[in-house]
Short mmCIF file of C-alpha atoms in Angstrom, two decimals:
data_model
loop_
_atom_site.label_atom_id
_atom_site.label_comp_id
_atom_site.label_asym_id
_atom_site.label_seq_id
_atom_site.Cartn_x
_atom_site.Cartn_y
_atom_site.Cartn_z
CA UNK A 1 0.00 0.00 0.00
CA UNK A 2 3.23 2.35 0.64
CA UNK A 3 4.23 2.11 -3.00
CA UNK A 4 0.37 2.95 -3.90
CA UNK A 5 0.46 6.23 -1.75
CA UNK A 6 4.33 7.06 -3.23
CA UNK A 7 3.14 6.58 -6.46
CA UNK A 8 0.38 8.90 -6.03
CA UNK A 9 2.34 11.06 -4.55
CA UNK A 10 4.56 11.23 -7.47
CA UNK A 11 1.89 11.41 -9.89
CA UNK A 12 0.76 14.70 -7.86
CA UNK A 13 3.54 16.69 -7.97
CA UNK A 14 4.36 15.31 -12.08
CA UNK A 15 0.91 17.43 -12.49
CA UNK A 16 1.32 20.36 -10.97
CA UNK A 17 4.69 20.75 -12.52
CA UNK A 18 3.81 20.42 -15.55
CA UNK A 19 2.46 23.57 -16.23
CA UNK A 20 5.73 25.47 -16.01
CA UNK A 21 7.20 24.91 -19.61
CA UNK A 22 3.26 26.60 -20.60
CA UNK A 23 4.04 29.81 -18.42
CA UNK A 24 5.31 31.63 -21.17
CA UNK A 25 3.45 30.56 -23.84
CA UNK A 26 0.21 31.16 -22.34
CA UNK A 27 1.55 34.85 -20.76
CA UNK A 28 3.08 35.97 -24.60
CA UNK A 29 1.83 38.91 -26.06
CA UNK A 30 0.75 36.51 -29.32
CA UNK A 31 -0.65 33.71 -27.91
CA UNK A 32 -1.50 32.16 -30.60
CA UNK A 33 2.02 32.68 -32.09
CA UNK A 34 3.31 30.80 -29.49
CA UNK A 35 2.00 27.40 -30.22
CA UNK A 36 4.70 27.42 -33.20
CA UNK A 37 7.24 25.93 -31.74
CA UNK A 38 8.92 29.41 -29.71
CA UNK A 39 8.71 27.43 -26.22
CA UNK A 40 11.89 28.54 -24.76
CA UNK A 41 13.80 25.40 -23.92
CA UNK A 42 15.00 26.71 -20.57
CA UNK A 43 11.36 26.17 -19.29
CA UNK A 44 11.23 22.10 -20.33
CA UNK A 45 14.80 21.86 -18.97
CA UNK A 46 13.26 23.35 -15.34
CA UNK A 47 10.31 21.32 -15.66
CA UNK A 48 12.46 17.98 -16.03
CA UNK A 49 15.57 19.08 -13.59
CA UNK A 50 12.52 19.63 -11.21
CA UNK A 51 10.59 16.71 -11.90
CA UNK A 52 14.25 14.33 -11.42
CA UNK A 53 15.38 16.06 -8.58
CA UNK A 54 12.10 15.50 -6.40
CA UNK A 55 11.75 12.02 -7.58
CA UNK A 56 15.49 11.21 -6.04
CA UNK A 57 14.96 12.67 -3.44
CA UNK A 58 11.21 11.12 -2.61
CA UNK A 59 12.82 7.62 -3.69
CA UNK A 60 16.03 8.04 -1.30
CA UNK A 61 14.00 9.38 1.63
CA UNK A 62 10.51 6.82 1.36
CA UNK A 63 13.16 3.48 0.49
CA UNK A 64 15.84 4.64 2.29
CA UNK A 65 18.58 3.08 -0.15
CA UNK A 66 21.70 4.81 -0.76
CA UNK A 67 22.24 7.50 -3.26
CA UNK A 68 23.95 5.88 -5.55
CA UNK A 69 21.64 3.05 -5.58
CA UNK A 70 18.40 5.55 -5.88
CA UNK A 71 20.12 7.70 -8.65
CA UNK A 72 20.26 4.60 -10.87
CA UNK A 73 16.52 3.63 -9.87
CA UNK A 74 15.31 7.53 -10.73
CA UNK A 75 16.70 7.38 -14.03
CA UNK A 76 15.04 4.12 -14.88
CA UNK A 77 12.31 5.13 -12.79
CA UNK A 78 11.62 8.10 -15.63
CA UNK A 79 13.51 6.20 -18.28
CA UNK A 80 10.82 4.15 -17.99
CA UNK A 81 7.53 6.71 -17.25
CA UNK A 82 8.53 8.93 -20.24
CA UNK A 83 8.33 5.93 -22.78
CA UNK A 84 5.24 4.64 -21.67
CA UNK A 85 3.74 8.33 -21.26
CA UNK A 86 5.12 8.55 -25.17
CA UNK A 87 3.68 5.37 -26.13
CA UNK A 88 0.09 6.10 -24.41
CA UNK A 89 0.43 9.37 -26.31
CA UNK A 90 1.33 8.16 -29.74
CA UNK A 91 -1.26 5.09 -29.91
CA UNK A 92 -4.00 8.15 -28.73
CA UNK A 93 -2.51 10.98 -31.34
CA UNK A 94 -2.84 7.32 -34.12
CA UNK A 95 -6.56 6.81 -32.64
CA UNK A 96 -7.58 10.58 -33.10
CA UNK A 97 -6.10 11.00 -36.36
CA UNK A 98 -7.53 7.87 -37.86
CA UNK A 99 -10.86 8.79 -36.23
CA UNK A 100 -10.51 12.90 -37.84
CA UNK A 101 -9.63 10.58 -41.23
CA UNK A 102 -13.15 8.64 -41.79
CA UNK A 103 -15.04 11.35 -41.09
CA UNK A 104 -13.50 13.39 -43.79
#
């Protein structure tokens, strides 16, 4: 049940961090402008530094493992998350595309 709660717990904070690579595109001047790929980078790279730091440090403090041990298990950890977030993402990009098709 600890793992369930951690998990959760992680799933949290991935959410409400998420919005910080969209700060500046949705305060721009052109809003809609922004949606062409002008995302300044430095916003993803805060979003994942963020994301990787609190997941170490969650993993080393709930497991109590050494921080050697925990680094490896947080980059597999998100190794792992990312590709099946990309996956989910791709088959449901495939689905709505395919779906947009037949109705054209």
């Amino acid at each position: 049940m600890w793992h369930f709660v951690h998990a959760i717990h992680l799933n949290t904070v991935f959410l409400i961090l998420i919005p910080i690579p969209l700060v500046p595109v949705l305060t721009s001047d052109t809003f809609m402008e922004s949606f062409k790929g002008n995302m300044p980078m430095y916003t993803l790279l805060i979003f994942v530094t963020g994301m990787f730091v609190y997941t170490y440090i969650s993993l080393h403090t709930v497991y109590r493992r050494g921080w050697i041990r925990t680094f490896v298990k947080t980059t597999v950890f998100l190794a792992v998350f990312t590709f099946i977030s990309l996956a989910i993402a791709a088959v449901l990009l495939i689905m709505l595309l395919s779906s947009l098709s037949e109705t054209l």
